[in-house]
PDB file of C-alpha atoms in Angstrom:
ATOM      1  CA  UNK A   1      -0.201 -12.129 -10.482  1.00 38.00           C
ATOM      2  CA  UNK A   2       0.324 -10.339  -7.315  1.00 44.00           C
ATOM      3  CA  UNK A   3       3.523 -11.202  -5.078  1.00 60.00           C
ATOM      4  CA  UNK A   4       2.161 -11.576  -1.875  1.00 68.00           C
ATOM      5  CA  UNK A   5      -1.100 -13.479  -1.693  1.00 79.00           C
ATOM      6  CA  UNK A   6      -3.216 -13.297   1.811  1.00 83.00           C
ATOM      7  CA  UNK A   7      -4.800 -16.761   3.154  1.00 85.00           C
ATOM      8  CA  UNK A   8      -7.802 -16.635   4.155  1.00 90.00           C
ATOM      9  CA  UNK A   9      -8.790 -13.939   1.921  1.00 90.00           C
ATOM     10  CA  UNK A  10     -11.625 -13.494   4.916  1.00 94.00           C
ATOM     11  CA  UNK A  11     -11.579 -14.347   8.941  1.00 95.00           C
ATOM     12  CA  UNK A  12     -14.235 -13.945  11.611  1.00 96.00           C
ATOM     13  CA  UNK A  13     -13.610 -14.127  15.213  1.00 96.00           C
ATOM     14  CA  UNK A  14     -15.242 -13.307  18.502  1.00 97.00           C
ATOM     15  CA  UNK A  15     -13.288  -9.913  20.758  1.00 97.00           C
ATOM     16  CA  UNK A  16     -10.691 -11.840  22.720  1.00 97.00           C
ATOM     17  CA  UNK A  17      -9.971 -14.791  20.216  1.00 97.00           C
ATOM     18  CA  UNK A  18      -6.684 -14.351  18.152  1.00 97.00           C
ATOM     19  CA  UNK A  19      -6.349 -14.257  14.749  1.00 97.00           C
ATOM     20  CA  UNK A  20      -3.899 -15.429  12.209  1.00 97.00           C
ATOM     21  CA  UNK A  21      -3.214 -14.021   9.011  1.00 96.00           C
ATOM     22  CA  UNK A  22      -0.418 -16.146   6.700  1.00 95.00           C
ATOM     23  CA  UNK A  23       0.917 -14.625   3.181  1.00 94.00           C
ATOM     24  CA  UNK A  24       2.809 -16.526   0.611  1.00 94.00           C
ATOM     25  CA  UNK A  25       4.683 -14.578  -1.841  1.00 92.00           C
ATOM     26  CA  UNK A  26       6.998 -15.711  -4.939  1.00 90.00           C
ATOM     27  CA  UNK A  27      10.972 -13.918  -5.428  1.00 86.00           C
ATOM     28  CA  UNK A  28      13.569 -13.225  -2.726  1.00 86.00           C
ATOM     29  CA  UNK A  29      12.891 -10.482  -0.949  1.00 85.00           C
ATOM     30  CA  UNK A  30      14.751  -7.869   1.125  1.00 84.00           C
ATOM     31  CA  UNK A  31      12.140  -7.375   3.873  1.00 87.00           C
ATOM     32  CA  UNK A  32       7.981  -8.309   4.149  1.00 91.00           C
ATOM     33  CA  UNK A  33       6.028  -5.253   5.588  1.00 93.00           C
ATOM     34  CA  UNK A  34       2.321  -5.689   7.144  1.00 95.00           C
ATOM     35  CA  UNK A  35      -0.140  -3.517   7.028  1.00 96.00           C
ATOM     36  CA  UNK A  36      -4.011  -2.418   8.094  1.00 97.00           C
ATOM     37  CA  UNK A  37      -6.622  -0.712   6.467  1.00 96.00           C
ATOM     38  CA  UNK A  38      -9.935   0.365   7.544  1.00 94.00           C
ATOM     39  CA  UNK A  39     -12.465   0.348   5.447  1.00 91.00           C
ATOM     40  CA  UNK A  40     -12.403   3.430   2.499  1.00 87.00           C
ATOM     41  CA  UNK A  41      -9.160   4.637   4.052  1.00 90.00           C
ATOM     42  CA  UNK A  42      -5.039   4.671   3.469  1.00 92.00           C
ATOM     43  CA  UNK A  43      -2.666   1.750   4.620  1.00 95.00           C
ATOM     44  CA  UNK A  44      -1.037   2.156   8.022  1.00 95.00           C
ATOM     45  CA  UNK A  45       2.198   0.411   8.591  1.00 93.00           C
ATOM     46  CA  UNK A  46       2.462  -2.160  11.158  1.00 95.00           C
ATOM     47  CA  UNK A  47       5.678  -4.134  11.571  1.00 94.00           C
ATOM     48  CA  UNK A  48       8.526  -4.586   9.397  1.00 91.00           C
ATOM     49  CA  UNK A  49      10.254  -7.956   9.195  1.00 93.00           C
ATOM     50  CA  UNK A  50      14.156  -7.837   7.108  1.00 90.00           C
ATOM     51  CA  UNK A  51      15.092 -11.238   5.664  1.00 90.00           C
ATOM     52  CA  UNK A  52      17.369 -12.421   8.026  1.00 93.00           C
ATOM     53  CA  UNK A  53      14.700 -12.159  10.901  1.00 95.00           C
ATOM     54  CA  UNK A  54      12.502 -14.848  12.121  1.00 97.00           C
ATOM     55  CA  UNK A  55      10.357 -13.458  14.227  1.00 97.00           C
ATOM     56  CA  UNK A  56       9.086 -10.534  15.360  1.00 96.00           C
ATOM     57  CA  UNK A  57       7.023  -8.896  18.121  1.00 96.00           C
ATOM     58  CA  UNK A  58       4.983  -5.305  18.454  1.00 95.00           C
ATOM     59  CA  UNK A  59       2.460  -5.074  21.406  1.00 96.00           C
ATOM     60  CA  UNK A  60      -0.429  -7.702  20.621  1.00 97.00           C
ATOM     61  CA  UNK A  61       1.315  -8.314  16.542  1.00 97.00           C
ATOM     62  CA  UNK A  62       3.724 -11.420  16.093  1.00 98.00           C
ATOM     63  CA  UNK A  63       5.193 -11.467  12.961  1.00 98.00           C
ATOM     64  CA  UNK A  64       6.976 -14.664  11.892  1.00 97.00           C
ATOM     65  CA  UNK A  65       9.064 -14.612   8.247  1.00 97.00           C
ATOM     66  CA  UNK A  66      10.088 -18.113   6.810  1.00 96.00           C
ATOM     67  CA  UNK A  67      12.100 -17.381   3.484  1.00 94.00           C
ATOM     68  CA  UNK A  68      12.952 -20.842   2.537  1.00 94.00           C
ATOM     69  CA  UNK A  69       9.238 -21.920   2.066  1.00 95.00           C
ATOM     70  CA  UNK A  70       8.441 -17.801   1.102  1.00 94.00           C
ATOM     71  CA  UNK A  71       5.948 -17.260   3.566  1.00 95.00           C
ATOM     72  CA  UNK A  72       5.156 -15.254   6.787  1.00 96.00           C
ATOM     73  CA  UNK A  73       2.308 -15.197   9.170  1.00 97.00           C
ATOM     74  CA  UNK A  74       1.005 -12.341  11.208  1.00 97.00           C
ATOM     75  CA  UNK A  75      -0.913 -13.061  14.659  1.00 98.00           C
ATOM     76  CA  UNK A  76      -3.372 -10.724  16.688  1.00 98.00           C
ATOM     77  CA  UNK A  77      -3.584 -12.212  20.060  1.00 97.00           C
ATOM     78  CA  UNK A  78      -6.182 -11.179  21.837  1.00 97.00           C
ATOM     79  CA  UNK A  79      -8.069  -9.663  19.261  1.00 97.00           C
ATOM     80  CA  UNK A  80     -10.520  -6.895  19.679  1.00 97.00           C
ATOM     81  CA  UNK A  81     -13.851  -5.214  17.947  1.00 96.00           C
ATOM     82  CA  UNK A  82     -11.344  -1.936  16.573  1.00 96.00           C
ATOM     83  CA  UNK A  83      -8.901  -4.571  15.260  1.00 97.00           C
ATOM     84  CA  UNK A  84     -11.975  -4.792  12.072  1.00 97.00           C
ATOM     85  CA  UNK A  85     -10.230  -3.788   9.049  1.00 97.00           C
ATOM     86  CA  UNK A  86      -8.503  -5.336   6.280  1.00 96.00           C
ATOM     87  CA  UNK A  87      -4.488  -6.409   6.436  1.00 96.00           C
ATOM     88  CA  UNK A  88      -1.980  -6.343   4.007  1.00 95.00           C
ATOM     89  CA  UNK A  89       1.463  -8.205   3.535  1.00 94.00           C
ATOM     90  CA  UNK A  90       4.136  -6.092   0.950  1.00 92.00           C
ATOM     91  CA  UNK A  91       7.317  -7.853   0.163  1.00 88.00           C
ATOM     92  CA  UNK A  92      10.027  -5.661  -0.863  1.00 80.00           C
ATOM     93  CA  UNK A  93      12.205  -5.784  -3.567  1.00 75.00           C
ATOM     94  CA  UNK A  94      15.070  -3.455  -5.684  1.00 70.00           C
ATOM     95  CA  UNK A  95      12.890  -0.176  -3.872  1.00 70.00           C
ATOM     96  CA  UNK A  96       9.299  -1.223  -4.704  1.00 77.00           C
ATOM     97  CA  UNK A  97       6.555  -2.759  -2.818  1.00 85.00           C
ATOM     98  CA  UNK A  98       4.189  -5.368  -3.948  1.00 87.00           C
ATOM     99  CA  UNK A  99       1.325  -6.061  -2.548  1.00 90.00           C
ATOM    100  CA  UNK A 100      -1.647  -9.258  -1.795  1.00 86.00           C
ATOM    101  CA  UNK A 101      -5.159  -8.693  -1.947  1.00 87.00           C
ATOM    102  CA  UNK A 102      -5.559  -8.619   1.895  1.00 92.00           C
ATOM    103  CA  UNK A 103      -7.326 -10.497   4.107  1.00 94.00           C
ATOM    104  CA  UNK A 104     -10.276  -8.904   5.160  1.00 95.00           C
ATOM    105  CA  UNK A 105     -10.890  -9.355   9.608  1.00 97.00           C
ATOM    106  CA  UNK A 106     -13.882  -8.898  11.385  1.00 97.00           C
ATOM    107  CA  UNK A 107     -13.790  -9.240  15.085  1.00 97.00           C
ATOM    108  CA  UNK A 108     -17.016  -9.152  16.628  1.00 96.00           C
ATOM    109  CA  UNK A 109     -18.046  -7.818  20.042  1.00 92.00           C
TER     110      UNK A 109
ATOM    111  CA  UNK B   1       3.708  12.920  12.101  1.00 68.00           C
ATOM    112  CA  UNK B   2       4.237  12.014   8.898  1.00 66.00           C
ATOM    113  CA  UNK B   3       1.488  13.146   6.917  1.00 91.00           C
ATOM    114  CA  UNK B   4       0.772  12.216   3.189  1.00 96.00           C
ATOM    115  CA  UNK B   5      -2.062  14.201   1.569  1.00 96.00           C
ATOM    116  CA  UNK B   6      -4.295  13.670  -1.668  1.00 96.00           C
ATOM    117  CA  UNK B   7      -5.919  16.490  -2.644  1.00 90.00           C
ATOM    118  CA  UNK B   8      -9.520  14.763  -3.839  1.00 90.00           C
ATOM    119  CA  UNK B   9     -11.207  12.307  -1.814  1.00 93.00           C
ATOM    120  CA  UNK B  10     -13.582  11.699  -4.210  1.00 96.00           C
ATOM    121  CA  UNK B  11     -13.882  12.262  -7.700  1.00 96.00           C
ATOM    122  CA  UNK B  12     -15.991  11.978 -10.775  1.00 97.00           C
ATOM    123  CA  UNK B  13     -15.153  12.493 -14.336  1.00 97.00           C
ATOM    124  CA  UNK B  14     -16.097  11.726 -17.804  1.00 97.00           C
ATOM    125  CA  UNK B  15     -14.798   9.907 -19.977  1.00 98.00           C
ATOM    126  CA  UNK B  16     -12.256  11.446 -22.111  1.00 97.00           C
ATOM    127  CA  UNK B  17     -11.802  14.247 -19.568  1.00 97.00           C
ATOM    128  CA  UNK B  18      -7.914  15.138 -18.334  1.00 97.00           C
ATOM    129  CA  UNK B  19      -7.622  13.877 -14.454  1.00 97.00           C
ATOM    130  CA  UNK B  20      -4.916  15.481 -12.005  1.00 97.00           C
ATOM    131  CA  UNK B  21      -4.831  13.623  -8.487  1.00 97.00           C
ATOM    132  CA  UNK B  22      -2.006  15.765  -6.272  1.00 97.00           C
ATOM    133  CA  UNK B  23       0.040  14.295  -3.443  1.00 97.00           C
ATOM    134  CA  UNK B  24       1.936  16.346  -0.580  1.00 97.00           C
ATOM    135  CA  UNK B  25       4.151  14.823   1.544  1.00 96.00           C
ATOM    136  CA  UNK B  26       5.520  16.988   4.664  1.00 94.00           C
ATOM    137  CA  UNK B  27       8.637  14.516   5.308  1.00 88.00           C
ATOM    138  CA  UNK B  28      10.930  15.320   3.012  1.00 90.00           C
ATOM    139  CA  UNK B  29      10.758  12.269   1.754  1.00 90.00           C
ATOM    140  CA  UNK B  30      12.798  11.147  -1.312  1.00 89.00           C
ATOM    141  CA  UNK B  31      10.593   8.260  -2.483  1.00 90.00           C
ATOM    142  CA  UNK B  32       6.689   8.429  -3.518  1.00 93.00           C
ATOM    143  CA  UNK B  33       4.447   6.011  -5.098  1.00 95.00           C
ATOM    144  CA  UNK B  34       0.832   5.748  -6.850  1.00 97.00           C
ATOM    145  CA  UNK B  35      -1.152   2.773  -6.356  1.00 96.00           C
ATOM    146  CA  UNK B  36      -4.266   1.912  -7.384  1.00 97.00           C
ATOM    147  CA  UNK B  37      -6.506  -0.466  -5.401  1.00 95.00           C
ATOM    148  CA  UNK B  38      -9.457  -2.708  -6.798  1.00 93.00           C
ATOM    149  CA  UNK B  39     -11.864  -5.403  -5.197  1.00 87.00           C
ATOM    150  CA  UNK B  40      -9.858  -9.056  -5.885  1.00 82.00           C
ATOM    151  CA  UNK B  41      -6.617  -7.166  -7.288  1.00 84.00           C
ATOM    152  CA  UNK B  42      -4.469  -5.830  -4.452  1.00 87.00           C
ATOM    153  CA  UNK B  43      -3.130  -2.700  -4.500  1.00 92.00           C
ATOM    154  CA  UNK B  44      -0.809  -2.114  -8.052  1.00 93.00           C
ATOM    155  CA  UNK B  45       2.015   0.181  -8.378  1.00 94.00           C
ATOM    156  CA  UNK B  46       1.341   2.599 -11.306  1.00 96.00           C
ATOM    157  CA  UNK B  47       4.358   5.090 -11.225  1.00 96.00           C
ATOM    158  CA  UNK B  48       7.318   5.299  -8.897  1.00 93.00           C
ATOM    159  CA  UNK B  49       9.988   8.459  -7.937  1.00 93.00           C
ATOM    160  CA  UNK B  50      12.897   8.142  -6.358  1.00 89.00           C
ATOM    161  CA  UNK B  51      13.884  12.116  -6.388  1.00 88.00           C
ATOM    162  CA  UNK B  52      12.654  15.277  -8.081  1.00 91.00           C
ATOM    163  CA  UNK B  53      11.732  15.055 -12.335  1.00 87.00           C
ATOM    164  CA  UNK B  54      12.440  10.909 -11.925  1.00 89.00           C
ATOM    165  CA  UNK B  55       9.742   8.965 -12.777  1.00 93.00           C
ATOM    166  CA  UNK B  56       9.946   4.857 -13.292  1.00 93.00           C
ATOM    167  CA  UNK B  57       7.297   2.692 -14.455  1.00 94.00           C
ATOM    168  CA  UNK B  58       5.752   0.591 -12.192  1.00 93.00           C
ATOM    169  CA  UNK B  59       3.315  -2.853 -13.182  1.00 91.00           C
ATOM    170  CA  UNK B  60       0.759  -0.580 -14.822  1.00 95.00           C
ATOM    171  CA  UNK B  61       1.357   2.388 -16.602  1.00 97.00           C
ATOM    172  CA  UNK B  62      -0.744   2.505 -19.704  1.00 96.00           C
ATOM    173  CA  UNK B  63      -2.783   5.369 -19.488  1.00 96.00           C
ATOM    174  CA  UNK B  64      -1.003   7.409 -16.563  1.00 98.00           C
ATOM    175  CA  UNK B  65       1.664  10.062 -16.577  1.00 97.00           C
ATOM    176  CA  UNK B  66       3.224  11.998 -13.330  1.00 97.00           C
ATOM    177  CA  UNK B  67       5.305  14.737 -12.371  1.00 97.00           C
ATOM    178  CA  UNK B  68       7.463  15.573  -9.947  1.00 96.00           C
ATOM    179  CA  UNK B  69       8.901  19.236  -9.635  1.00 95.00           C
ATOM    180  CA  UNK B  70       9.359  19.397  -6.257  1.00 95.00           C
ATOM    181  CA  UNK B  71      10.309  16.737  -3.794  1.00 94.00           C
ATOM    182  CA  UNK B  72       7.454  17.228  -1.904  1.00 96.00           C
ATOM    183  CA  UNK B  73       4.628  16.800  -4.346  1.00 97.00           C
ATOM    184  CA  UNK B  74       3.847  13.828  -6.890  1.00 97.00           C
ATOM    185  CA  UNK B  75       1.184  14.268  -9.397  1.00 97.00           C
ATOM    186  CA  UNK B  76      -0.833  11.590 -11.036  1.00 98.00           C
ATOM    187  CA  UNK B  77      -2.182  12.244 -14.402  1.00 98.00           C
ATOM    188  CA  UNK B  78      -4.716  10.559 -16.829  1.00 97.00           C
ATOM    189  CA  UNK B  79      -4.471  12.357 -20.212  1.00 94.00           C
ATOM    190  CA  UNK B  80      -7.736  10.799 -21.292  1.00 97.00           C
ATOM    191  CA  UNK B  81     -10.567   9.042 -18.787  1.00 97.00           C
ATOM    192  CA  UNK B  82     -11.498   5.926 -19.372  1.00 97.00           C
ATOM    193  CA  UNK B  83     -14.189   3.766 -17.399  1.00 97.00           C
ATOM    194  CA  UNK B  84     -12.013   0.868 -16.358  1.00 97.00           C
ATOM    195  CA  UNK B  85      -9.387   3.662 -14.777  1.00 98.00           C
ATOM    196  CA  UNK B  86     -12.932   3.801 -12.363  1.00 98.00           C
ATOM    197  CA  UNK B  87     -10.735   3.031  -8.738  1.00 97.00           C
ATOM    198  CA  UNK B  88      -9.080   4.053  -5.524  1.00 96.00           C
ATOM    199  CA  UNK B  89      -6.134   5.460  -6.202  1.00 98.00           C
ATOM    200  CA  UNK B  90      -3.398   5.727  -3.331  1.00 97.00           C
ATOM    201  CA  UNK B  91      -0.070   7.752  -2.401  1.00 97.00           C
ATOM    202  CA  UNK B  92       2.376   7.151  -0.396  1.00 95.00           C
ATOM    203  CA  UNK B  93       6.392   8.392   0.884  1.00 93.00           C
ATOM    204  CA  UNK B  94       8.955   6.715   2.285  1.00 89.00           C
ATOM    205  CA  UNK B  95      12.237   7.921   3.518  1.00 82.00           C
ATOM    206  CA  UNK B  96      14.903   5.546   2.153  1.00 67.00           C
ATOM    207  CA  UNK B  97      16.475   6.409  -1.261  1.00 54.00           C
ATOM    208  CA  UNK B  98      17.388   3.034  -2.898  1.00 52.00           C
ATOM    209  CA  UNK B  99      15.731   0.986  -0.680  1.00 57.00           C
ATOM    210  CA  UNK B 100      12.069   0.436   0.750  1.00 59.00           C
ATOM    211  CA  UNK B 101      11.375   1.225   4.397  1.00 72.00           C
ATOM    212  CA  UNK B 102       7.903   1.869   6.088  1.00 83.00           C
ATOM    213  CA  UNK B 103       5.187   3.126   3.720  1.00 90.00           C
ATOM    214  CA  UNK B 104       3.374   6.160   4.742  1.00 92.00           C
ATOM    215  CA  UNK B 105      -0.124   6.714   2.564  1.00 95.00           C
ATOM    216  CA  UNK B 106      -2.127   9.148   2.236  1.00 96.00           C
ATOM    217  CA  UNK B 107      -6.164   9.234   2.491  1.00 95.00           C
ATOM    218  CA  UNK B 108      -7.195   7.754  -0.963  1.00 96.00           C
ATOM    219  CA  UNK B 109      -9.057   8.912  -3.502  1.00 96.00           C
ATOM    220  CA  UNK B 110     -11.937   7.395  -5.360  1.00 96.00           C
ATOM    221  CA  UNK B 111     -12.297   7.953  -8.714  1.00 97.00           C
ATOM    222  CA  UNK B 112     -15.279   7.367 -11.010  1.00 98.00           C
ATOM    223  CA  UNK B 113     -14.997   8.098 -14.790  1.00 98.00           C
ATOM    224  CA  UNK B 114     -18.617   8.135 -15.993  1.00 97.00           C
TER     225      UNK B 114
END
């Protein structure tokens, strides 16, 4: 089974709304990494969060990490139509990442 | 920029056939992964290399071999096509040896073995 699993595995939303993405994952981990994908294309990084962080901020992404109940959430405020793809958490462990399955956002004009 | 790029962005193959899927990376980059990504499964590591001629398995191997003979160029190869090897397969680089930072990937490319 995969390390980091996505919740919802889907989320609609109107342009301007924020959305919230949470992932829950299984073994310590040295740092969670989120990512985006458009549709039929490569991962982009977004933000990096070590394990000794809480919280973390990059323009409209907040990033929160929560190792003792293994989870992290990742917020879009004020979300817009280009924001549409699918995002990623990847926990990090011994040199490898490990992926979820994604959840899969579509922001609507 | 970093840039990470697959040679194929689409393929298709039949069965039995021998694949190559090539991989440049322009960031001197010690570390580079293959992935491959299916509907419901994620993306799953398939071969890992920390340096030049390294390899390490990743989560699944069976029916992939790679090569590395220069540090900027990671090779995934399926000896023999099958139809459930049918996916988007990934690369990407990162910088830190021993460690994982930021993932750079490249394009993708979609394989179908017929």
């Amino acid at each position: 089974s995969q390390q980091g699993e996505e919740d919802p595995q889907a989320l609609s939303i109107q342009e301007g709304e924020n959305a919230t993405m949470n992932c829950s994952y299984k073994t310590s981990i040295n740092n969670l990494q989120w990512y985006r994908q458009n549709s039929g294309r490569g991962l982009v990084h977004l933000i990096l969060i070590r394990s000794n962080e809480r919280e973390k901020h990059s323009g409209r992404l907040r990033v929160t990490l929560d190792t003792s109940k293994k989870s992290s959430s990742l917020l879009i405020t004020a979300s817009r139509a280009a924001d549409t793809a699918s995002y990623f958490c990847a926990t990090s462990t011994a040199g490898k990442s490990t992926f979820g399955d994604g959840t899969t956002l579509t922001v609507k004009p | 920029d970093v840039k990470v790029t697959q040679s194929s962005r689409y393929l298709v193959k039949r069965t039995g056939e021998k694949v190559f899927l090539e991989c440049v990376q322009d960031m001197d980059h010690e570390n580079m992964f293959w992935y491959r990504q299916d509907p419901g499964l994620g993306l799953r590591l398939i071969y890992f290399s920390y340096d030049v001629k390294m390899k390490e398995k990743g989560d699944i191997p069976e029916g992939y071999s790679v090569s590395r003979e220069k540090k900027e160029r990671f090779s995934l190869i399926l000896e023999s096509a099958s139809t459930n090897q049918t996916s988007m397969y990934l690369c990407a680089s990162s910088f830190w040896a021993g460690s994982t930072g930021e993932l750079f990937f490249g394009e993708g490319s979609r394989l179908t073995v017929l």
